[in-house]
Coordinates of N, CA, C and O in Angstrom, one line a residue:
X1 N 166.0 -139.5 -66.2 CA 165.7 -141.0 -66.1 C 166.7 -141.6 -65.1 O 167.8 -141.2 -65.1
X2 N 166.4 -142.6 -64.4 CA 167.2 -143.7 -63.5 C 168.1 -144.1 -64.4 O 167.7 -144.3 -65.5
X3 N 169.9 -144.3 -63.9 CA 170.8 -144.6 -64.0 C 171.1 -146.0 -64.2 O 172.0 -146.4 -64.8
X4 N 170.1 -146.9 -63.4 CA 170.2 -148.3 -62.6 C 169.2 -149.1 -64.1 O 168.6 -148.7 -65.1
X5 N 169.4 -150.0 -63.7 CA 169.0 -150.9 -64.9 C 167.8 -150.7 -65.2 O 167.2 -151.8 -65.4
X6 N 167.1 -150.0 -65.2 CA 165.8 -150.2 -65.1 C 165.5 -148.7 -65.8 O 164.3 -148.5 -65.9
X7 N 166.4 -147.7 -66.4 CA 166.6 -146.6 -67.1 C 167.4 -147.3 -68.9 O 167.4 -148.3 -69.5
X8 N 168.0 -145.8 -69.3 CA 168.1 -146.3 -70.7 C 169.9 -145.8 -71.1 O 170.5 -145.8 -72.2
X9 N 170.2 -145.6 -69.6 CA 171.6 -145.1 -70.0 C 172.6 -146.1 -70.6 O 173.4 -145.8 -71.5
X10 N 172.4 -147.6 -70.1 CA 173.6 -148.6 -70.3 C 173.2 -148.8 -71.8 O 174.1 -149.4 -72.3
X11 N 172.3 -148.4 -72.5 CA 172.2 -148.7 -73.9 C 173.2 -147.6 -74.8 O 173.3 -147.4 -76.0
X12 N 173.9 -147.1 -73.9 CA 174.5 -146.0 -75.2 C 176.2 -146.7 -74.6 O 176.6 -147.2 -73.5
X13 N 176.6 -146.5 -75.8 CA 178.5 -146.8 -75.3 C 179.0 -145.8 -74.9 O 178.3 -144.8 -75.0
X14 N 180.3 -145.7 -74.3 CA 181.3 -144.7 -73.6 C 181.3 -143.8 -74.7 O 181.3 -142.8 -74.0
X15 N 181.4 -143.5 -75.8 CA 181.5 -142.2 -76.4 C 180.0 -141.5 -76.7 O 179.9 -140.3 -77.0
X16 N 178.8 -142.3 -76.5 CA 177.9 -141.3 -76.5 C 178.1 -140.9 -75.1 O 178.7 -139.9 -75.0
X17 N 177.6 -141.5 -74.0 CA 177.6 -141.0 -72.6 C 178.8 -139.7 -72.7 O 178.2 -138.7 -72.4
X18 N 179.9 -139.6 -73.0 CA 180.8 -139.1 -72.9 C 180.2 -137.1 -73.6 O 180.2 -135.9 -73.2
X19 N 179.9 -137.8 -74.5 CA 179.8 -136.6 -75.2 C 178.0 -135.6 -75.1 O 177.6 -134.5 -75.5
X20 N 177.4 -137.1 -74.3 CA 176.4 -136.4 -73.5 C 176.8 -135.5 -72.3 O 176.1 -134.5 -71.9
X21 N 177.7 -135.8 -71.9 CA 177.8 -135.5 -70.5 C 178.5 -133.8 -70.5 O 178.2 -132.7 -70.1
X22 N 179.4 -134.4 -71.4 CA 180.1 -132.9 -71.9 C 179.6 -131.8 -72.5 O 179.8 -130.6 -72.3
X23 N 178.9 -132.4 -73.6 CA 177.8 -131.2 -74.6 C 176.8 -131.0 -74.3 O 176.4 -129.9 -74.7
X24 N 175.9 -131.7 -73.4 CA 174.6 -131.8 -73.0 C 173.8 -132.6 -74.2 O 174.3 -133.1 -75.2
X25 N 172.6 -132.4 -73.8 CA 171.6 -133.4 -74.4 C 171.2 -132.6 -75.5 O 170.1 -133.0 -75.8
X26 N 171.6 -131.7 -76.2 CA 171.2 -131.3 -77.4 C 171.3 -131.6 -78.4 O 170.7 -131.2 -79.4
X27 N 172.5 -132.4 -78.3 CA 173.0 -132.6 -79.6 C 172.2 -133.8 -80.4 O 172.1 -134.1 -81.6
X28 N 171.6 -134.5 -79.2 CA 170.4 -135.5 -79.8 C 169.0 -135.2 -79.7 O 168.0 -136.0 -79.8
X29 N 168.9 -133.9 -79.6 CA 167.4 -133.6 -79.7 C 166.7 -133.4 -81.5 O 167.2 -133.0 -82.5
X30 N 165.3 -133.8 -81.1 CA 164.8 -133.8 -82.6 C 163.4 -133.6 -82.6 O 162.9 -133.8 -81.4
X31 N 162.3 -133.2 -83.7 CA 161.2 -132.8 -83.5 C 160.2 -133.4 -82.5 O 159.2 -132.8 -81.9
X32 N 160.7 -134.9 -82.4 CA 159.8 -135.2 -81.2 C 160.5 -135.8 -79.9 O 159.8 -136.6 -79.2
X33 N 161.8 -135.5 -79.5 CA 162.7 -136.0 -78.4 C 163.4 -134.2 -77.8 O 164.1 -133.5 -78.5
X34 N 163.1 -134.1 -76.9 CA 163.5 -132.7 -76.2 C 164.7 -132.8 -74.9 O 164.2 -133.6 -74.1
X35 N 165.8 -132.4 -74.6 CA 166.5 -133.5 -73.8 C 166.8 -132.0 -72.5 O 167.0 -130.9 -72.8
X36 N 166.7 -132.5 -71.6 CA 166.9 -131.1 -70.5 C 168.3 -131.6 -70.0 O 168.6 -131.0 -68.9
X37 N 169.2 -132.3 -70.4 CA 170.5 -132.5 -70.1 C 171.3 -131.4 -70.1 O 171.6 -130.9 -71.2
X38 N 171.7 -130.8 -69.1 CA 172.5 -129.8 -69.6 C 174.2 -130.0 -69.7 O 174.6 -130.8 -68.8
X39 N 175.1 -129.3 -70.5 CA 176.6 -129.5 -70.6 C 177.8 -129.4 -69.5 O 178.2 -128.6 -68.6
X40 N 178.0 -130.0 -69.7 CA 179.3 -130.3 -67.9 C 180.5 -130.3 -68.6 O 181.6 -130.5 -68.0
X41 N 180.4 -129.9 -69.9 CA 182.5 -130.0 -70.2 C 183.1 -128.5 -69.8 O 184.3 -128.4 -69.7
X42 N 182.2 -127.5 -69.5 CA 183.2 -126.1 -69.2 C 182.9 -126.8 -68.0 O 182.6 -127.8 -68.6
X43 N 182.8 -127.0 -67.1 CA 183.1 -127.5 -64.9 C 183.4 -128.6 -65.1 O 183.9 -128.8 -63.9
X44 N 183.5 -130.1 -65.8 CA 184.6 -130.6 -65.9 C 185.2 -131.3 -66.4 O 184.5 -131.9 -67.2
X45 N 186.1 -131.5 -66.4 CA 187.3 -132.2 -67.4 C 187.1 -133.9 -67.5 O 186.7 -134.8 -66.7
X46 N 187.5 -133.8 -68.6 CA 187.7 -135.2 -69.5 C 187.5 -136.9 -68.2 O 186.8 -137.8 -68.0
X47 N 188.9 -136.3 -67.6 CA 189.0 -137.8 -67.0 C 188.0 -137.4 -66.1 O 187.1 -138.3 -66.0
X48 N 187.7 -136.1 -65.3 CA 186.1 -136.2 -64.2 C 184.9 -136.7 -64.5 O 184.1 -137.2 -63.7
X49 N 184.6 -136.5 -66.1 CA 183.4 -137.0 -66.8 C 183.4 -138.4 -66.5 O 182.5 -138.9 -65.7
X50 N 184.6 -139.2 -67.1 CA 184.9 -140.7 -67.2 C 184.4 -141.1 -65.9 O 183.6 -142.0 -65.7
X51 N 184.9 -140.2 -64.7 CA 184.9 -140.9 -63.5 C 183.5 -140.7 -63.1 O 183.0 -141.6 -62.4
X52 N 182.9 -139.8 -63.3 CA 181.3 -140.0 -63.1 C 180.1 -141.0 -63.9 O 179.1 -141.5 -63.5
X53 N 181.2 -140.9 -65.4 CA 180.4 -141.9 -65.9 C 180.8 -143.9 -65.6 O 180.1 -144.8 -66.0
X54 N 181.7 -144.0 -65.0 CA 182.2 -145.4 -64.4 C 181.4 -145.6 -63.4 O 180.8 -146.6 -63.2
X55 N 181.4 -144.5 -62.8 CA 180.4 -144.6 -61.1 C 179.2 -145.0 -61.4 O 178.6 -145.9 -60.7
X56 N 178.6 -144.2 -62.6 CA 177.0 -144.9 -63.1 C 177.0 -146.2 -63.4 O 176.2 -146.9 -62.8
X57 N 177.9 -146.8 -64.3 CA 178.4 -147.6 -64.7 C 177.9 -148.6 -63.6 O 177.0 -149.3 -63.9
X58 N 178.4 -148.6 -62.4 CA 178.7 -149.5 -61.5 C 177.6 -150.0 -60.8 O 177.6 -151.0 -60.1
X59 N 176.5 -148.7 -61.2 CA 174.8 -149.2 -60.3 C 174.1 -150.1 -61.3 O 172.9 -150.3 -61.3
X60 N 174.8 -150.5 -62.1 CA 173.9 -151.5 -63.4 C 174.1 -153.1 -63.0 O 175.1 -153.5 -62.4
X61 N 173.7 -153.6 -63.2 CA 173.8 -155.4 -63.0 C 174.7 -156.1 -63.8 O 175.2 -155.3 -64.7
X62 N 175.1 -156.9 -63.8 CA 176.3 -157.4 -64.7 C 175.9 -157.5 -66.2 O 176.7 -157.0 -67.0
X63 N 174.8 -158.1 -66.7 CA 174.0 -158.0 -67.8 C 174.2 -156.4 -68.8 O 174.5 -156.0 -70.0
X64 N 173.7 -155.8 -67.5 CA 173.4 -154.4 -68.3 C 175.1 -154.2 -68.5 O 175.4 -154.4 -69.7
X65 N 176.1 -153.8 -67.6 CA 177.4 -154.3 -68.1 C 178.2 -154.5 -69.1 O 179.0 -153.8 -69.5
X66 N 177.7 -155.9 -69.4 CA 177.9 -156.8 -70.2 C 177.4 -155.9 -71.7 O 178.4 -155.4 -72.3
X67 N 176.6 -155.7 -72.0 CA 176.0 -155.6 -72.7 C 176.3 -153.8 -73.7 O 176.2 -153.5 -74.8
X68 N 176.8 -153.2 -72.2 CA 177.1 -151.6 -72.8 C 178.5 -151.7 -73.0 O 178.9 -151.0 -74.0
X69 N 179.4 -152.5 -72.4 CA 180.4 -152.8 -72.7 C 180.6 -153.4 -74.0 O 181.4 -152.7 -74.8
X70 N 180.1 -154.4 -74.5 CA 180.2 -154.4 -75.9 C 179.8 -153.8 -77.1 O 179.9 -154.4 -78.1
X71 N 179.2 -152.8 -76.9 CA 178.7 -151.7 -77.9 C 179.6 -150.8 -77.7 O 179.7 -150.2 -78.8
X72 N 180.5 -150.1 -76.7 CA 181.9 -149.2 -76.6 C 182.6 -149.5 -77.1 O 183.2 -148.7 -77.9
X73 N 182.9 -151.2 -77.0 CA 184.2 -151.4 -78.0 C 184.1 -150.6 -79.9 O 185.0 -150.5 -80.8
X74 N 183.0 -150.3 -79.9 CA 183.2 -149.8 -81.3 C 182.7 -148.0 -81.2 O 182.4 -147.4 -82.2
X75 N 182.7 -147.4 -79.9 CA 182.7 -145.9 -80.0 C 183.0 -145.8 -77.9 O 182.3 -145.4 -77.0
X76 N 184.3 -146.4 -77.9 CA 184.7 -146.0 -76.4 C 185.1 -144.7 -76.2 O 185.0 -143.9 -77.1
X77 N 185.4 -144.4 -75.2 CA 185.7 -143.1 -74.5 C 186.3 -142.5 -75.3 O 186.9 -143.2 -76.1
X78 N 186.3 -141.1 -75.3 CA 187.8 -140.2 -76.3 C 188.9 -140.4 -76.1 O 189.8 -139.9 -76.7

């Protein structure tokens, strides 16, 4: 899916993204949601994830922003 506001990423806080990015998308798959995400924590490390996930971060509008930003405050980054 698109990154940019118009996708579904800004709806998750810094610790799901995080632990998407690292584990892959399986850990939220279920009888009817199948996720082709695959895991990036063995190639890269903690602060590289952050920094890819900030960068996405940044293609979103202030709203969307706004908005993921206050749903982290209660499951931010590790």
């Amino acid at each position: 899916p698109p990154h940019d506001p118009s996708g579904h990423t800004w709806h998750h806080s810094d610790g799901i993204l995080f632990k998407v990015v690292q584990g892959g998308g399986a850990v939220y798959e279920s009888s009817n949601f199948q996720s082709r995400m695959p895991a990036f924590g063995e190639h890269r490390d903690s602060e590289e994830i952050k920094d890819v996930i900030t960068y996405i971060k940044s293609l979103w509008g202030s709203s969307e922003r706004a908005s993921q930003a206050k749903i982290s405050q209660e499951d931010p980054f590790p």
